[in-house]
Amino acid sequence: MKFQIFAALCLLVVCAECKYRPPELTYHQDSNHHGRHRENWVHRDEANEISTVRPRNNYRSDPPDHTKLIPMARYVLHNADWASVATISSLSAIQGFPFSNVKSVVDGSLANSTGIPYFYMAPADFTARDLTRNSRATVQVSLEETRYCENQKWDPEDPRCTRLMLSGKMKRLKEGTPEYTFAKAALFERHPAMATWPADHAWFVAKLKIAQIAMVDWFGGAKYIPVKEYLAYNYTGTEILDRANKLHTEVTYV
Ligand SMILES: *[C@@H]1O[C@H](CO)[C@@H](O)[C@H](O)[C@H]1NC(C)=O
Ligand SMILES: *[C@@H]1O[C@H](CO)[C@@H](O)[C@H](O)[C@H]1NC(C)=O
């Protein structure tokens, strides 16, 4: 009798595993072999097989010294995959209210950070609709997007968990310009799924023309960073590129 219960339990465990596996395999087969898909796949695999060996949260690399405000600001934006974008709502029930949306972001290619947030937008989206009436926006990113704060056991609102609020006017980039070509390629490099988004949505590339940079970075109140120095800073961090290359190598040889 005891053995039967034991056998039944084993079967349950095995079945639970059976249930879990197929979507994962499907996921892998469906992936289009770009960075982001690979990344998900590798993480899931690691989670299943060697979670006791590796840290659960594999953050990118340590951020710069918190007293170095410009390098920190550029690090947080360059390492962020998405931003919260706040606009003045044009929805009839909440006209003039603040409204916030999640947008995938890049500040340049993996290898070339510019400090300027670029977005891929469709006119029907909340954000794009608001921007046609009022181009003012605030773009917010957090160090927690790298999971660094969680690793340090810091709450996302802990002032040491750096957050960056970039405010300004959003501008649509003119198709065919060098900046458009650069920004679109950078968006597609970091967010390969964009290449599969429905072609009939009239996608365009937009950037924030930064008017103010506010940052919460460590204790002691808000920091305001001069825009000119921020943009002029030559950010040479390669953590995103290294990570993409590492994932590429891991997947190629597993
Ligand atoms: C990085 O991007 C800037 C802005 O588009 C461009 O002027 C510069 O040539 C690029 N540098 C490299 C190494 O790609
Ligand atoms: C930025 O720094 C790198 C590495 O030191 C250097 O090769 C590159 O020329 C610099 N770019 C600019 C625009 O100063």
mmCIF file of C-alpha atoms and ligand atoms in Angstrom:
data_model
loop_
_atom_site.group_PDB
_atom_site.id
_atom_site.type_symbol
_atom_site.label_atom_id
_atom_site.label_comp_id
_atom_site.label_asym_id
_atom_site.label_seq_id
_atom_site.Cartn_x
_atom_site.Cartn_y
_atom_site.Cartn_z
ATOM 1 C CA MET A 1 0.000 0.000 0.000
ATOM 2 C CA LYS A 2 2.760 2.391 1.001
ATOM 3 C CA PHE A 3 4.580 1.621 -2.221
ATOM 4 C CA GLN A 4 1.442 2.324 -4.242
ATOM 5 C CA ILE A 5 1.091 5.753 -2.651
ATOM 6 C CA PHE A 6 4.763 6.407 -3.320
ATOM 7 C CA ALA A 7 4.411 5.305 -6.940
ATOM 8 C CA ALA A 8 1.340 7.512 -7.374
ATOM 9 C CA LEU A 9 3.244 10.488 -5.994
ATOM 10 C CA CYS A 10 6.140 9.842 -8.368
ATOM 11 C CA LEU A 11 3.750 9.695 -11.249
ATOM 12 C CA LEU A 12 2.267 13.023 -10.194
ATOM 13 C CA VAL A 13 5.699 14.616 -10.120
ATOM 14 C CA VAL A 14 6.571 13.169 -13.525
ATOM 15 C CA CYS A 15 3.265 14.380 -14.969
ATOM 16 C CA ALA A 16 3.810 17.844 -13.564
ATOM 17 C CA GLU A 17 7.129 17.891 -15.394
ATOM 18 C CA CYS A 18 5.527 16.586 -18.595
ATOM 19 C CA LYS A 19 3.028 19.388 -18.436
ATOM 20 C CA TYR A 20 5.705 21.976 -17.949
ATOM 21 C CA ARG A 21 8.031 20.902 -20.745
ATOM 22 C CA PRO A 22 6.139 21.108 -24.051
ATOM 23 C CA PRO A 23 5.497 24.885 -24.050
ATOM 24 C CA GLU A 24 9.163 25.390 -23.391
ATOM 25 C CA LEU A 25 10.233 23.303 -26.334
ATOM 26 C CA THR A 26 7.683 25.065 -28.511
ATOM 27 C CA TYR A 27 9.024 28.342 -27.329
ATOM 28 C CA HIS A 28 12.515 27.390 -28.385
ATOM 29 C CA GLN A 29 11.444 26.097 -31.790
ATOM 30 C CA ASP A 30 9.402 29.193 -32.472
ATOM 31 C CA SER A 31 12.153 31.556 -31.490
ATOM 32 C CA ASN A 32 13.670 33.443 -34.354
ATOM 33 C CA HIS A 33 17.224 33.161 -33.044
ATOM 34 C CA HIS A 34 17.628 36.762 -32.084
ATOM 35 C CA GLY A 35 19.079 37.884 -28.800
ATOM 36 C CA ARG A 36 15.938 38.399 -26.773
ATOM 37 C CA HIS A 37 14.372 35.062 -27.613
ATOM 38 C CA ARG A 38 17.565 33.263 -26.879
ATOM 39 C CA GLU A 39 17.845 35.065 -23.618
ATOM 40 C CA ASN A 40 14.437 33.856 -22.463
ATOM 41 C CA TRP A 41 15.201 30.357 -23.514
ATOM 42 C CA VAL A 42 18.533 30.239 -21.743
ATOM 43 C CA HIS A 43 17.025 31.609 -18.552
ATOM 44 C CA ARG A 44 14.281 29.021 -18.510
ATOM 45 C CA ASP A 45 16.743 26.264 -19.128
ATOM 46 C CA GLU A 46 18.964 27.485 -16.337
ATOM 47 C CA ALA A 47 16.009 27.783 -14.024
ATOM 48 C CA ASN A 48 15.185 24.125 -14.579
ATOM 49 C CA GLU A 49 18.565 22.553 -14.493
ATOM 50 C CA ILE A 50 21.145 24.481 -12.562
ATOM 51 C CA SER A 51 19.173 26.887 -10.418
ATOM 52 C CA THR A 52 21.067 25.779 -7.307
ATOM 53 C CA VAL A 53 24.420 26.589 -8.871
ATOM 54 C CA ARG A 54 23.730 29.988 -10.402
ATOM 55 C CA PRO A 55 22.119 33.003 -8.801
ATOM 56 C CA ARG A 56 18.446 33.209 -9.645
ATOM 57 C CA ASN A 57 18.704 36.793 -10.769
ATOM 58 C CA ASN A 58 21.469 37.208 -13.222
ATOM 59 C CA TYR A 59 21.870 40.964 -13.382
ATOM 60 C CA ARG A 60 24.032 42.515 -16.036
ATOM 61 C CA SER A 61 27.002 44.019 -14.251
ATOM 62 C CA ASP A 62 27.478 46.321 -11.342
ATOM 63 C CA PRO A 63 26.369 49.890 -11.979
ATOM 64 C CA PRO A 64 28.926 52.696 -11.726
ATOM 65 C CA ASP A 65 29.808 54.416 -8.461
ATOM 66 C CA HIS A 66 26.659 56.227 -7.314
ATOM 67 C CA THR A 67 28.504 59.504 -6.843
ATOM 68 C CA LYS A 68 29.223 59.600 -10.580
ATOM 69 C CA LEU A 69 25.902 61.004 -11.628
ATOM 70 C CA ILE A 70 26.296 61.174 -15.398
ATOM 71 C CA PRO A 71 27.789 57.674 -15.823
ATOM 72 C CA MET A 72 25.023 56.361 -13.535
ATOM 73 C CA ALA A 73 22.257 58.101 -15.491
ATOM 74 C CA ARG A 74 23.623 56.792 -18.783
ATOM 75 C CA TYR A 75 24.064 53.287 -17.347
ATOM 76 C CA VAL A 76 20.481 53.106 -16.113
ATOM 77 C CA LEU A 77 19.021 54.200 -19.441
ATOM 78 C CA HIS A 78 21.347 52.072 -21.586
ATOM 79 C CA ASN A 79 20.565 48.972 -19.518
ATOM 80 C CA ALA A 80 16.801 49.506 -19.535
ATOM 81 C CA ASP A 81 14.723 47.535 -22.021
ATOM 82 C CA TRP A 82 11.524 49.403 -21.321
ATOM 83 C CA ALA A 83 10.374 52.718 -19.957
ATOM 84 C CA SER A 84 7.262 54.098 -18.378
ATOM 85 C CA VAL A 85 6.193 56.987 -20.611
ATOM 86 C CA ALA A 86 3.887 59.581 -19.069
ATOM 87 C CA THR A 87 1.859 61.896 -21.286
ATOM 88 C CA ILE A 88 -1.093 64.273 -20.907
ATOM 89 C CA SER A 89 -4.110 62.147 -21.700
ATOM 90 C CA SER A 90 -6.371 62.831 -24.662
ATOM 91 C CA LEU A 91 -8.886 60.154 -23.631
ATOM 92 C CA SER A 92 -12.289 61.794 -23.318
ATOM 93 C CA ALA A 93 -12.994 60.646 -19.759
ATOM 94 C CA ILE A 94 -9.625 61.810 -18.436
ATOM 95 C CA GLN A 95 -8.617 64.730 -20.665
ATOM 96 C CA GLY A 96 -5.638 66.535 -19.208
ATOM 97 C CA PHE A 97 -4.907 63.808 -16.682
ATOM 98 C CA PRO A 98 -1.451 62.285 -16.534
ATOM 99 C CA PHE A 99 -1.395 58.905 -18.248
ATOM 100 C CA SER A 100 1.414 56.377 -18.223
ATOM 101 C CA ASN A 101 2.260 53.572 -20.622
ATOM 102 C CA VAL A 102 5.014 50.993 -20.997
ATOM 103 C CA LYS A 103 7.167 51.330 -24.111
ATOM 104 C CA SER A 104 10.161 49.338 -25.237
ATOM 105 C CA VAL A 105 13.154 51.620 -25.353
ATOM 106 C CA VAL A 106 16.737 51.866 -26.573
ATOM 107 C CA ASP A 107 19.224 54.678 -26.179
ATOM 108 C CA GLY A 108 21.286 53.492 -29.122
ATOM 109 C CA SER A 109 22.620 50.188 -30.335
ATOM 110 C CA LEU A 110 24.068 47.586 -27.968
ATOM 111 C CA ALA A 111 27.524 48.941 -28.755
ATOM 112 C CA ASN A 112 26.730 52.621 -29.089
ATOM 113 C CA SER A 113 24.826 54.452 -26.368
ATOM 114 C CA THR A 114 23.635 57.997 -27.066
ATOM 115 C CA GLY A 115 21.643 58.810 -23.911
ATOM 116 C CA ILE A 116 18.613 59.663 -26.055
ATOM 117 C CA PRO A 117 15.531 57.450 -25.579
ATOM 118 C CA TYR A 118 14.168 56.087 -28.868
ATOM 119 C CA PHE A 119 10.790 54.422 -29.309
ATOM 120 C CA TYR A 120 8.909 52.520 -31.988
ATOM 121 C CA MET A 121 5.328 53.730 -32.018
ATOM 122 C CA ALA A 122 2.043 53.236 -33.807
ATOM 123 C CA PRO A 123 -0.385 56.173 -34.155
ATOM 124 C CA ALA A 124 -3.242 54.191 -32.558
ATOM 125 C CA ASP A 125 -1.339 53.674 -29.303
ATOM 126 C CA PHE A 126 -2.298 55.665 -26.181
ATOM 127 C CA THR A 127 1.078 57.404 -26.081
ATOM 128 C CA ALA A 128 1.219 58.382 -29.747
ATOM 129 C CA ARG A 129 -2.357 59.689 -29.609
ATOM 130 C CA ASP A 130 -1.593 61.857 -26.601
ATOM 131 C CA LEU A 131 1.598 63.118 -28.206
ATOM 132 C CA THR A 132 -0.186 64.398 -31.317
ATOM 133 C CA ARG A 133 -2.048 66.846 -29.042
ATOM 134 C CA ASN A 134 0.731 67.556 -26.602
ATOM 135 C CA SER A 135 4.254 66.345 -27.242
ATOM 136 C CA ARG A 136 5.365 66.781 -23.631
ATOM 137 C CA ALA A 137 6.353 63.539 -21.939
ATOM 138 C CA THR A 138 8.337 62.078 -19.057
ATOM 139 C CA VAL A 139 10.270 58.876 -19.653
ATOM 140 C CA GLN A 140 11.157 56.911 -16.545
ATOM 141 C CA VAL A 141 13.532 53.980 -16.177
ATOM 142 C CA SER A 142 14.775 52.195 -13.059
ATOM 143 C CA LEU A 143 17.920 50.336 -12.135
ATOM 144 C CA GLU A 144 15.607 47.542 -10.979
ATOM 145 C CA GLU A 145 15.131 46.596 -14.630
ATOM 146 C CA THR A 146 18.550 44.925 -14.386
ATOM 147 C CA ARG A 147 17.430 43.109 -11.170
ATOM 148 C CA TYR A 148 20.375 44.714 -9.422
ATOM 149 C CA CYS A 149 18.184 46.182 -6.664
ATOM 150 C CA GLU A 150 16.451 42.889 -5.976
ATOM 151 C CA ASN A 151 19.857 41.255 -5.691
ATOM 152 C CA GLN A 152 20.868 43.857 -3.136
ATOM 153 C CA LYS A 153 17.532 43.295 -1.332
ATOM 154 C CA TRP A 154 16.573 46.904 -2.011
ATOM 155 C CA ASP A 155 12.972 47.862 -2.514
ATOM 156 C CA PRO A 156 12.338 49.425 -5.957
ATOM 157 C CA GLU A 157 11.591 52.695 -4.174
ATOM 158 C CA ASP A 158 14.808 52.577 -2.147
ATOM 159 C CA PRO A 159 16.741 55.705 -3.166
ATOM 160 C CA ARG A 160 19.785 53.510 -3.874
ATOM 161 C CA CYS A 161 17.740 51.811 -6.582
ATOM 162 C CA THR A 162 18.466 54.586 -9.063
ATOM 163 C CA ARG A 163 15.634 55.956 -11.140
ATOM 164 C CA LEU A 164 15.882 58.402 -13.935
ATOM 165 C CA MET A 165 13.124 60.750 -15.101
ATOM 166 C CA LEU A 166 13.744 62.343 -18.469
ATOM 167 C CA SER A 167 11.265 65.041 -19.419
ATOM 168 C CA GLY A 168 10.915 66.853 -22.710
ATOM 169 C CA LYS A 169 9.101 66.902 -25.997
ATOM 170 C CA MET A 170 8.748 63.768 -28.068
ATOM 171 C CA LYS A 171 9.703 64.109 -31.718
ATOM 172 C CA ARG A 172 8.901 61.859 -34.631
ATOM 173 C CA LEU A 173 12.053 61.080 -36.648
ATOM 174 C CA LYS A 174 11.986 61.716 -40.359
ATOM 175 C CA GLU A 175 12.270 58.496 -42.315
ATOM 176 C CA GLY A 176 15.477 58.002 -44.233
ATOM 177 C CA THR A 177 17.651 60.289 -42.121
ATOM 178 C CA PRO A 178 20.841 58.782 -40.630
ATOM 179 C CA GLU A 179 19.368 59.143 -37.134
ATOM 180 C CA TYR A 180 16.190 57.313 -38.196
ATOM 181 C CA THR A 181 18.203 54.473 -39.726
ATOM 182 C CA PHE A 182 20.439 54.225 -36.651
ATOM 183 C CA ALA A 183 17.555 54.348 -34.154
ATOM 184 C CA LYS A 184 15.352 51.866 -36.002
ATOM 185 C CA ALA A 185 18.215 49.381 -36.346
ATOM 186 C CA ALA A 186 18.998 49.828 -32.643
ATOM 187 C CA LEU A 187 15.354 49.231 -31.676
ATOM 188 C CA PHE A 188 15.168 46.073 -33.781
ATOM 189 C CA GLU A 189 18.508 44.831 -32.462
ATOM 190 C CA ARG A 190 17.410 45.066 -28.824
ATOM 191 C CA HIS A 191 13.762 44.183 -29.435
ATOM 192 C CA PRO A 192 13.745 41.613 -32.281
ATOM 193 C CA ALA A 193 10.000 41.050 -31.844
ATOM 194 C CA MET A 194 9.432 44.486 -33.374
ATOM 195 C CA ALA A 195 10.287 43.023 -36.775
ATOM 196 C CA THR A 196 7.185 40.828 -36.488
ATOM 197 C CA TRP A 197 4.744 43.527 -35.377
ATOM 198 C CA PRO A 198 1.833 44.020 -37.837
ATOM 199 C CA ALA A 199 3.091 45.990 -40.829
ATOM 200 C CA ASP A 200 -0.187 47.894 -41.326
ATOM 201 C CA HIS A 201 0.108 49.878 -38.074
ATOM 202 C CA ALA A 202 2.066 52.777 -39.627
ATOM 203 C CA TRP A 203 4.968 52.426 -37.203
ATOM 204 C CA PHE A 204 7.278 55.345 -36.725
ATOM 205 C CA VAL A 205 10.394 56.087 -34.685
ATOM 206 C CA ALA A 206 10.274 58.789 -32.026
ATOM 207 C CA LYS A 207 12.826 60.286 -29.680
ATOM 208 C CA LEU A 208 12.675 62.398 -26.585
ATOM 209 C CA LYS A 209 14.254 65.807 -26.927
ATOM 210 C CA ILE A 210 15.392 66.059 -23.326
ATOM 211 C CA ALA A 211 14.612 69.275 -21.441
ATOM 212 C CA GLN A 212 15.259 68.094 -17.874
ATOM 213 C CA ILE A 213 17.001 65.136 -16.277
ATOM 214 C CA ALA A 214 15.949 64.315 -12.718
ATOM 215 C CA MET A 215 17.435 61.362 -10.895
ATOM 216 C CA VAL A 216 16.967 59.671 -7.545
ATOM 217 C CA ASP A 217 20.367 58.156 -6.862
ATOM 218 C CA TRP A 218 21.322 57.284 -3.297
ATOM 219 C CA PHE A 219 20.254 59.322 -0.273
ATOM 220 C CA GLY A 220 20.156 63.078 -0.044
ATOM 221 C CA GLY A 221 17.367 64.196 -2.338
ATOM 222 C CA ALA A 222 16.829 64.511 -6.060
ATOM 223 C CA LYS A 223 19.689 65.174 -8.429
ATOM 224 C CA TYR A 224 19.369 67.284 -11.560
ATOM 225 C CA ILE A 225 21.820 66.555 -14.336
ATOM 226 C CA PRO A 226 22.778 69.107 -16.979
ATOM 227 C CA VAL A 227 21.450 67.849 -20.318
ATOM 228 C CA LYS A 228 24.431 69.013 -22.353
ATOM 229 C CA GLU A 229 26.989 67.164 -20.227
ATOM 230 C CA TYR A 230 24.778 64.088 -20.104
ATOM 231 C CA LEU A 231 24.525 63.947 -23.899
ATOM 232 C CA ALA A 232 28.213 64.764 -24.407
ATOM 233 C CA TYR A 233 29.371 61.986 -22.090
ATOM 234 C CA ASN A 234 31.096 59.207 -24.023
ATOM 235 C CA TYR A 235 29.520 56.104 -22.513
ATOM 236 C CA THR A 236 31.778 53.144 -23.202
ATOM 237 C CA GLY A 237 30.099 50.507 -21.011
ATOM 238 C CA THR A 238 29.722 47.264 -22.943
ATOM 239 C CA GLU A 239 27.654 45.281 -20.447
ATOM 240 C CA ILE A 240 24.669 44.898 -22.782
ATOM 241 C CA LEU A 241 26.831 43.898 -25.722
ATOM 242 C CA ASP A 242 28.865 41.454 -23.607
ATOM 243 C CA ARG A 243 25.709 39.888 -22.303
ATOM 244 C CA ALA A 244 24.277 39.462 -25.789
ATOM 245 C CA ASN A 245 27.547 37.925 -26.988
ATOM 246 C CA LYS A 246 27.708 35.617 -23.987
ATOM 247 C CA LEU A 247 24.169 34.394 -24.561
ATOM 248 C CA HIS A 248 24.974 33.868 -28.211
ATOM 249 C CA THR A 249 27.993 31.723 -27.303
ATOM 250 C CA GLU A 250 26.072 29.719 -24.688
ATOM 251 C CA VAL A 251 23.264 28.918 -27.073
ATOM 252 C CA THR A 252 25.534 28.051 -29.954
ATOM 253 C CA TYR A 253 27.462 25.468 -27.961
ATOM 254 C CA VAL A 254 24.894 23.917 -25.622
HETATM 255 C C1 LIG B 1 27.259 56.015 -32.549
HETATM 256 O O1 LIG B 1 26.089 56.754 -32.829
HETATM 257 C C2 LIG B 1 26.307 58.106 -33.112
HETATM 258 C C3 LIG B 1 24.966 58.783 -33.206
HETATM 259 O O2 LIG B 1 24.136 58.219 -34.176
HETATM 260 C C4 LIG B 1 27.130 58.200 -34.391
HETATM 261 O O3 LIG B 1 27.390 59.534 -34.672
HETATM 262 C C5 LIG B 1 28.424 57.439 -34.197
HETATM 263 O O4 LIG B 1 29.157 57.399 -35.375
HETATM 264 C C6 LIG B 1 28.176 56.008 -33.752
HETATM 265 N N1 LIG B 1 29.434 55.356 -33.405
HETATM 266 C C7 LIG B 1 29.664 54.075 -33.702
HETATM 267 C C8 LIG B 1 30.987 53.561 -33.216
HETATM 268 O O5 LIG B 1 28.887 53.379 -34.292
HETATM 269 C C1 LIG B 2 34.746 57.256 -26.735
HETATM 270 O O1 LIG B 2 35.699 56.451 -26.044
HETATM 271 C C2 LIG B 2 36.233 55.422 -26.827
HETATM 272 C C3 LIG B 2 37.091 54.548 -25.940
HETATM 273 O O2 LIG B 2 37.941 55.302 -25.153
HETATM 274 C C4 LIG B 2 36.998 56.007 -28.002
HETATM 275 O O3 LIG B 2 37.510 54.973 -28.815
HETATM 276 C C5 LIG B 2 36.045 56.859 -28.825
HETATM 277 O O4 LIG B 2 36.732 57.504 -29.869
HETATM 278 C C6 LIG B 2 35.357 57.907 -27.952
HETATM 279 N N1 LIG B 2 34.349 58.593 -28.736
HETATM 280 C C7 LIG B 2 34.194 59.913 -28.709
HETATM 281 C C8 LIG B 2 33.088 60.456 -29.543
HETATM 282 O O5 LIG B 2 34.924 60.637 -28.043
#
